[in-house]
Short mmCIF file of C-alpha atoms in Angstrom, two decimals:
data_model
loop_
_atom_site.label_atom_id
_atom_site.label_comp_id
_atom_site.label_asym_id
_atom_site.label_seq_id
_atom_site.Cartn_x
_atom_site.Cartn_y
_atom_site.Cartn_z
CA MET R 206 -4.87 49.72 12.69
CA THR R 207 -1.81 50.32 10.53
CA ALA R 208 -1.76 52.63 7.50
CA SER R 209 -1.69 49.64 5.13
CA GLU R 210 -4.64 48.02 6.92
CA ILE R 211 -6.58 51.30 6.74
CA GLU R 212 -5.87 51.58 3.01
CA HIS R 213 -6.85 47.93 2.39
CA SER R 214 -10.09 48.43 4.35
CA LEU R 215 -10.81 51.63 2.48
CA MET R 216 -10.19 49.96 -0.88
CA ASN R 217 -12.70 47.24 0.00
CA GLN R 218 -15.28 49.84 1.03
CA LEU R 219 -14.74 51.88 -2.11
CA GLN R 220 -14.93 48.88 -4.42
CA SER R 221 -18.23 47.84 -2.86
CA LYS R 222 -19.89 51.19 -3.63
CA GLU R 223 -21.13 52.53 -6.94
CA ASN R 224 -20.87 56.23 -6.18
CA HIS R 225 -17.55 58.05 -6.29
CA PRO R 226 -17.31 60.79 -3.65
CA VAL R 227 -15.83 64.10 -4.75
CA LEU R 228 -13.51 65.63 -2.16
CA ALA R 229 -12.91 69.37 -2.29
CA LEU R 230 -9.24 69.75 -1.35
CA THR R 231 -8.30 73.29 -0.32
CA MET R 232 -4.69 74.32 -0.77
CA GLY R 233 -4.48 76.46 2.36
CA ASP R 234 -1.90 79.23 2.53
CA PRO R 235 0.18 78.97 -0.68
CA ASN R 236 3.29 80.11 1.20
CA GLY R 237 3.06 77.12 3.55
CA ILE R 238 3.39 73.36 3.07
CA GLY R 239 -0.25 72.81 2.04
CA ALA R 240 0.40 72.36 -1.67
CA GLU R 241 3.28 69.98 -0.96
CA VAL R 242 1.44 67.66 1.44
CA MET R 243 -1.66 67.67 -0.77
CA LEU R 244 0.22 66.68 -3.92
CA LYS R 245 2.28 64.06 -2.08
CA ALA R 246 -0.91 62.58 -0.61
CA LEU R 247 -2.55 62.42 -4.04
CA ASP R 248 0.56 60.74 -5.43
CA HIS R 249 0.58 58.15 -2.63
CA LEU R 250 -3.16 57.51 -2.93
CA SER R 251 -3.22 57.40 -6.74
CA PRO R 252 -4.19 53.69 -6.89
CA ILE R 253 -7.53 54.56 -5.25
CA ARG R 254 -9.71 55.34 -8.26
CA ASN R 255 -13.15 55.24 -6.68
CA TRP R 256 -13.07 58.78 -5.37
CA LYS R 257 -12.45 62.08 -7.11
CA PRO R 258 -10.19 64.90 -5.90
CA LEU R 259 -11.05 68.48 -6.83
CA ILE R 260 -8.40 71.01 -5.79
CA PHE R 261 -9.30 74.59 -4.87
CA GLY R 262 -6.12 76.62 -5.17
CA ASP R 263 -3.57 78.45 -7.26
CA PHE R 264 -2.72 76.42 -10.36
CA ARG R 265 0.60 78.16 -11.08
CA VAL R 266 1.86 77.58 -7.55
CA LEU R 267 0.68 73.97 -7.56
CA GLU R 268 2.51 73.30 -10.83
CA LYS R 269 5.71 74.83 -9.46
CA VAL R 270 5.49 72.70 -6.33
CA ARG R 271 4.70 69.57 -8.37
CA LYS R 272 7.80 70.11 -10.51
CA ASN R 273 9.96 70.74 -7.45
CA LEU R 274 8.74 67.45 -6.00
CA GLY R 275 9.20 65.58 -9.28
CA LEU R 276 5.69 64.13 -9.15
CA ASP R 277 4.00 62.70 -12.22
CA LEU R 278 0.52 64.06 -11.49
CA ASP R 279 -1.68 65.29 -14.33
CA LEU R 280 -3.17 68.54 -13.02
CA LEU R 281 -5.92 70.10 -15.14
CA LYS R 282 -6.49 73.84 -14.86
CA LYS R 283 -10.17 74.79 -14.70
CA ASP R 284 -11.69 78.26 -14.76
CA PRO R 285 -14.21 78.58 -11.88
CA GLU R 286 -16.50 80.63 -14.13
CA THR R 287 -16.78 77.91 -16.78
CA ALA R 288 -16.20 74.74 -14.76
CA HIS R 289 -19.41 72.75 -14.85
CA GLU R 290 -19.48 69.02 -15.56
CA MET R 291 -16.01 67.59 -14.96
CA GLN R 292 -16.78 63.93 -14.31
CA GLN R 293 -15.18 62.64 -17.51
CA GLU R 294 -12.01 64.67 -17.00
CA MET R 295 -11.82 63.53 -13.38
CA GLU R 296 -11.45 59.93 -14.52
CA THR R 297 -7.85 60.51 -15.64
CA GLN R 298 -6.82 63.99 -14.47
CA ILE R 299 -6.88 65.97 -11.25
CA PRO R 300 -8.87 69.16 -11.83
CA VAL R 301 -7.69 72.35 -10.16
CA LEU R 302 -10.26 75.10 -9.79
CA ASP R 303 -7.81 77.91 -10.42
CA LEU R 304 -8.54 80.66 -7.90
CA GLY R 305 -5.06 82.13 -7.94
CA GLU R 306 -4.57 85.89 -8.13
CA HIS R 307 -1.21 87.68 -8.34
CA SER R 308 0.63 84.35 -8.23
CA ASN R 309 3.93 86.19 -8.67
CA GLU R 310 3.64 87.11 -4.98
CA TRP R 311 4.33 83.50 -4.02
CA GLN R 312 7.17 83.43 -1.48
CA PRO R 313 7.40 80.07 0.33
CA GLY R 314 7.93 80.52 4.04
CA THR R 315 6.52 84.05 4.17
CA CYS R 316 3.54 85.18 6.24
CA SER R 317 1.75 87.65 3.99
CA ARG R 318 -1.55 89.33 3.27
CA TRP R 319 -1.57 87.62 -0.14
CA GLY R 320 -1.25 84.17 1.45
CA GLY R 321 -4.05 84.86 3.92
CA GLU R 322 -6.38 86.25 1.27
CA SER R 323 -5.68 83.32 -1.05
CA ALA R 324 -6.40 80.71 1.64
CA PHE R 325 -9.62 82.51 2.58
CA ARG R 326 -10.78 82.56 -1.05
CA PHE R 327 -9.98 78.88 -1.61
CA LEU R 328 -11.93 77.84 1.50
CA ASN R 329 -14.99 79.98 0.83
CA THR R 330 -15.28 78.70 -2.74
CA ALA R 331 -14.96 75.08 -1.57
CA ILE R 332 -17.71 75.64 1.01
CA LEU R 333 -19.99 77.09 -1.67
CA TRP R 334 -19.41 74.19 -4.05
CA THR R 335 -20.03 71.66 -1.27
CA GLN R 336 -23.24 73.42 -0.24
CA GLN R 337 -24.35 73.29 -3.88
CA GLY R 338 -23.80 69.52 -3.92
CA ARG R 339 -20.86 69.67 -6.33
CA ALA R 340 -18.54 68.10 -3.74
CA ASP R 341 -19.27 65.61 -0.97
CA ALA R 342 -16.75 66.76 1.64
CA ILE R 343 -13.99 69.30 2.26
CA VAL R 344 -10.41 68.40 3.19
CA THR R 345 -8.32 71.42 4.15
CA ALA R 346 -4.60 72.09 4.09
CA PRO R 347 -3.44 74.56 6.76
CA LEU R 348 -3.93 78.30 6.70
CA ASN R 349 -2.15 80.82 8.92
CA LYS R 350 -4.05 82.93 11.44
CA GLU R 351 -1.61 85.85 11.29
CA ALA R 352 -1.75 85.91 7.48
CA LEU R 353 -5.55 85.82 7.63
CA LYS R 354 -5.53 88.82 9.93
CA LYS R 355 -3.15 90.69 7.61
CA ALA R 356 -5.72 90.15 4.86
CA GLY R 357 -8.47 91.63 7.03
CA HIS R 358 -10.07 88.33 8.08
CA ASP R 359 -9.94 88.19 11.87
CA TYR R 360 -10.77 84.52 12.50
CA PRO R 361 -8.99 82.17 14.92
CA GLY R 362 -8.98 79.44 12.27
CA HIS R 363 -10.82 77.25 9.77
CA THR R 364 -13.50 76.11 12.20
CA ASP R 365 -14.79 79.61 12.90
CA ILE R 366 -14.91 80.49 9.18
CA LEU R 367 -16.82 77.30 8.41
CA ALA R 368 -19.33 77.99 11.18
CA GLU R 369 -19.99 81.55 10.02
CA VAL R 370 -20.21 80.83 6.29
CA THR R 371 -22.58 77.88 6.80
CA GLY R 372 -24.74 79.93 9.17
CA HIS R 373 -24.10 77.85 12.28
CA PRO R 374 -23.41 79.67 15.56
CA ARG R 375 -20.94 77.04 16.74
CA ALA R 376 -18.73 74.33 15.35
CA TRP R 377 -16.57 71.91 17.28
CA MET R 378 -13.18 70.40 16.69
CA MET R 379 -12.55 66.68 17.12
CA LEU R 380 -8.99 65.43 16.85
CA GLU R 381 -8.72 61.74 16.00
CA CYS R 382 -5.59 59.60 16.13
CA GLU R 383 -5.93 55.86 15.63
CA LYS R 384 -8.34 54.88 18.45
CA LEU R 385 -8.03 58.12 20.41
CA ARG R 386 -10.40 61.07 20.01
CA ALA R 387 -11.03 64.34 21.79
CA VAL R 388 -13.61 67.08 21.34
CA MET R 389 -13.01 70.56 22.77
CA VAL R 390 -15.65 72.65 24.54
CA THR R 391 -13.65 75.82 23.82
CA LEU R 392 -11.18 76.42 21.00
CA HIS R 393 -8.68 79.19 20.32
CA MET R 394 -8.86 81.49 23.31
CA SER R 395 -6.86 82.48 26.37
CA MET R 396 -7.23 80.54 29.60
CA LYS R 397 -8.80 83.65 31.12
CA ARG R 398 -11.55 83.55 28.48
CA VAL R 399 -12.00 79.80 28.96
CA LEU R 400 -12.82 80.41 32.62
CA GLU R 401 -15.17 83.25 31.70
CA GLN R 402 -17.05 81.34 28.99
CA LEU R 403 -17.39 77.80 30.34
CA SER R 404 -21.00 77.10 31.30
CA PRO R 405 -23.16 74.02 31.90
CA SER R 406 -25.09 74.69 28.68
CA MET R 407 -21.90 74.97 26.60
CA ILE R 408 -20.52 71.72 28.00
CA HIS R 409 -23.85 69.93 27.63
CA GLU R 410 -24.16 71.01 24.01
CA THR R 411 -20.66 69.70 23.32
CA ILE R 412 -21.54 66.32 24.84
CA GLU R 413 -24.71 66.18 22.71
CA VAL R 414 -22.89 67.02 19.48
CA THR R 415 -20.16 64.50 20.29
CA ASP R 416 -22.72 61.76 20.93
CA GLN R 417 -24.50 62.47 17.63
CA ALA R 418 -21.23 62.54 15.68
CA LEU R 419 -19.97 59.26 17.11
CA LYS R 420 -23.26 57.56 16.27
CA ARG R 421 -22.86 58.73 12.67
CA MET R 422 -19.35 57.29 12.75
CA GLY R 423 -20.80 53.88 13.55
CA PHE R 424 -20.78 53.74 17.37
CA ASP R 425 -24.08 52.30 18.65
CA ARG R 426 -23.81 53.72 22.17
CA PRO R 427 -20.82 56.03 22.39
CA ARG R 428 -19.05 56.21 25.74
CA ILE R 429 -17.99 59.78 26.47
CA GLY R 430 -15.55 60.65 29.24
CA VAL R 431 -15.59 64.28 30.37
CA ALA R 432 -12.43 65.92 31.67
CA GLY R 433 -12.31 68.20 34.66
CA LEU R 434 -10.77 71.66 34.48
CA ASN R 435 -8.65 71.83 37.63
CA PRO R 436 -5.91 69.55 39.01
CA HIS R 437 -7.42 66.25 40.16
CA ALA R 438 -10.80 67.47 38.85
CA GLY R 439 -10.97 69.96 41.70
CA GLU R 440 -10.64 67.39 44.50
CA ASN R 441 -14.17 68.10 45.80
CA GLY R 442 -13.69 71.85 45.63
CA MET R 443 -10.23 72.05 47.18
CA PHE R 444 -8.65 73.23 43.90
CA GLY R 445 -11.62 74.96 42.31
CA ASP R 446 -15.39 74.57 42.12
CA GLU R 447 -15.88 74.46 38.32
CA GLU R 448 -16.27 70.68 38.36
CA MET R 449 -19.13 70.79 40.89
CA ASN R 450 -20.89 73.92 39.65
CA THR R 451 -20.30 73.86 35.89
CA ILE R 452 -19.17 70.48 34.54
CA PHE R 453 -21.10 67.99 36.70
CA PRO R 454 -24.56 69.55 35.99
CA ALA R 455 -23.90 69.26 32.25
CA ILE R 456 -22.98 65.58 32.59
CA GLU R 457 -26.10 64.86 34.65
CA GLU R 458 -28.34 66.56 32.08
CA ALA R 459 -26.77 64.49 29.30
CA LYS R 460 -27.29 61.30 31.31
CA GLN R 461 -30.99 62.11 31.67
CA GLN R 462 -31.18 62.18 27.86
CA GLY R 463 -29.76 58.67 27.71
CA ILE R 464 -26.26 59.70 26.67
CA LEU R 465 -23.61 57.35 28.03
CA THR R 466 -21.31 59.91 29.63
CA SER R 467 -19.36 60.13 32.86
CA GLY R 468 -16.95 62.34 34.76
CA PRO R 469 -15.56 64.82 35.42
CA TYR R 470 -12.27 62.93 35.53
CA SER R 471 -8.85 64.19 36.51
CA PRO R 472 -7.24 65.70 33.39
CA ASP R 473 -3.90 64.01 34.10
CA THR R 474 -5.31 60.47 33.78
CA ILE R 475 -8.39 60.70 31.56
CA PHE R 476 -6.45 60.04 28.36
CA LEU R 477 -4.78 57.00 29.91
CA ARG R 478 -8.26 55.66 30.66
CA HIS R 479 -9.35 56.49 27.12
CA GLN R 480 -6.32 54.69 25.70
CA ALA R 481 -7.17 51.66 27.85
CA GLY R 482 -10.61 51.50 26.21
CA GLU R 483 -12.83 52.95 28.93
CA PHE R 484 -14.23 55.67 26.63
CA ASP R 485 -14.77 56.15 22.91
CA THR R 486 -13.83 59.81 23.18
CA VAL R 487 -12.90 62.51 25.66
CA VAL R 488 -14.66 65.86 25.96
CA ALA R 489 -11.97 68.33 27.00
CA MET R 490 -12.55 71.79 28.44
CA TYR R 491 -9.96 73.66 26.39
CA HIS R 492 -7.67 73.42 23.37
CA ASP R 493 -4.37 72.24 24.83
CA GLN R 494 -6.01 69.86 27.31
CA ALA R 495 -7.06 67.81 24.28
CA LEU R 496 -4.28 68.42 21.80
CA VAL R 497 -1.19 67.89 23.96
CA PRO R 498 -1.81 64.16 24.63
CA LEU R 499 -3.10 63.38 21.13
CA LYS R 500 -0.27 65.16 19.37
CA LEU R 501 2.25 63.50 21.67
CA ILE R 502 0.96 60.12 20.54
CA GLY R 503 0.20 60.79 16.89
CA PHE R 504 1.42 64.16 15.65
CA GLY R 505 1.61 64.17 11.88
CA LYS R 506 -0.86 61.31 11.59
CA SER R 507 -3.90 62.76 13.35
CA VAL R 508 -7.02 64.20 11.74
CA ASN R 509 -9.09 67.24 12.66
CA ILE R 510 -12.82 66.61 12.08
CA THR R 511 -15.26 69.51 12.35
CA LEU R 512 -18.54 68.72 14.13
CA GLY R 513 -21.84 70.60 14.12
CA LEU R 514 -21.88 71.64 10.45
CA PRO R 515 -24.21 70.67 7.57
CA LEU R 516 -21.20 69.32 5.67
CA ILE R 517 -18.21 67.03 6.18
CA ARG R 518 -14.85 68.67 6.77
CA THR R 519 -11.57 67.08 7.79
CA SER R 520 -8.11 68.60 8.05
CA VAL R 521 -4.49 67.97 8.87
CA ASP R 522 -3.23 68.20 12.44
CA HIS R 523 -0.43 70.67 11.71
CA GLY R 524 0.06 74.25 10.61
CA THR R 525 1.59 76.00 7.62
CA ALA R 526 5.16 75.24 8.76
CA PHE R 527 6.59 78.32 7.06
CA ASP R 528 10.05 77.34 8.34
CA ARG R 529 10.00 74.22 6.14
CA ALA R 530 7.95 75.47 3.20
CA ALA R 531 10.89 76.00 0.85
CA THR R 532 12.60 72.68 1.65
CA PHE R 533 9.92 70.41 0.13
CA ASN R 534 10.60 67.60 2.61
CA SER R 535 7.36 67.60 4.64
CA ASP R 536 5.46 64.45 5.62
CA SER R 537 2.01 64.03 4.04
CA SER R 538 0.74 61.38 6.50
CA SER R 539 -1.78 63.68 8.17
CA MET R 540 -3.20 64.81 4.82
CA GLU R 541 -3.54 61.18 3.74
CA ALA R 542 -5.30 60.39 7.02
CA ALA R 543 -7.62 63.39 6.53
CA ILE R 544 -8.58 62.12 3.07
CA HIS R 545 -9.20 58.62 4.43
CA SER R 546 -11.40 60.05 7.21
CA ALA R 547 -13.42 62.19 4.80
CA LEU R 548 -14.09 59.16 2.62
CA ARG R 549 -15.07 57.08 5.64
CA LEU R 550 -17.54 59.76 6.71
CA CYS R 551 -18.96 59.96 3.18
CA ARG R 552 -19.43 56.20 3.20
CA ASN R 553 -21.28 56.37 6.50
CA SER R 554 -24.08 58.19 4.65
CA ILE R 555 -23.61 61.51 6.40
CA VAL R 556 -25.56 63.59 3.93
CA ALA R 557 -25.45 67.33 3.34
CA GLY R 558 -28.18 69.09 5.30
CA ASP R 559 -27.67 67.09 8.49
CA ALA R 560 -25.40 68.75 11.00
CA TYR R 561 -22.45 66.47 11.50
#
């Protein structure tokens, strides 16, 4: 489906509904391209009036970026301490919950403690507002892991923060690009740790969560293909026994529950089979096994969807891009796709309180 077809479909969905979802848009690291891609996306999507953006970020930085881009967006600064009912203002303006502190430290393209602390504060406030029912979903611009660590927040990324703050022991990452999807059993860790941590229960839980998520996305009986870990899925133990001892038992347990899953398949061909329509998604064993093929096909247009949480969260498929942050020429396609996905998930009646 092309971007114009997606937008036309979305417009029809939105016009057929009475409620207007509120999306909490987090700015990410102010020194990165988050503000730019967010504002560009809002400018491109401005004809869509049946949803409400609410930005969590630094108002002064956003205004500077808006002026640099020459965008005619009406941003409304709101104090988080006094911001209550904003529905009327949201009809014509884009409210910004101003969480900026020491905005004079803004240095586009710089990895800093200030940038990490700002991104962490924006995200945590957006989570709180969504848990309180003041927003229907969260759409995040990128933060930087090194900047987070400089600020004293030692998290591998958004997903781990979301899991901890919402009180869930695990959250999963699904990357979606057009008709291709992949969910990772493990996330940001070394290959050594992947081998140490992979277990039948971990893989089985991932298959379960994936099945539940796809059903909420509208798939009646999701078909899940599970990737092997080793070359040629181990070749019956010749190149490793993880497929036989760890992955296969998890697949069999899921089958006994009625989940339509199969594998383990050779990692070098499973995405070709997925692209041909054999599966609705792939469960991959580790981060790059999933992201390399999807980013090759759709980098800059893919969406990161977090599974296993009591709220909806989507995100862009790229990082802070500090090397381009001061040029103001970044593509907002992934942010636009993330907004579209969040609205689609809201429309599928995925309500707060049910783990997505």
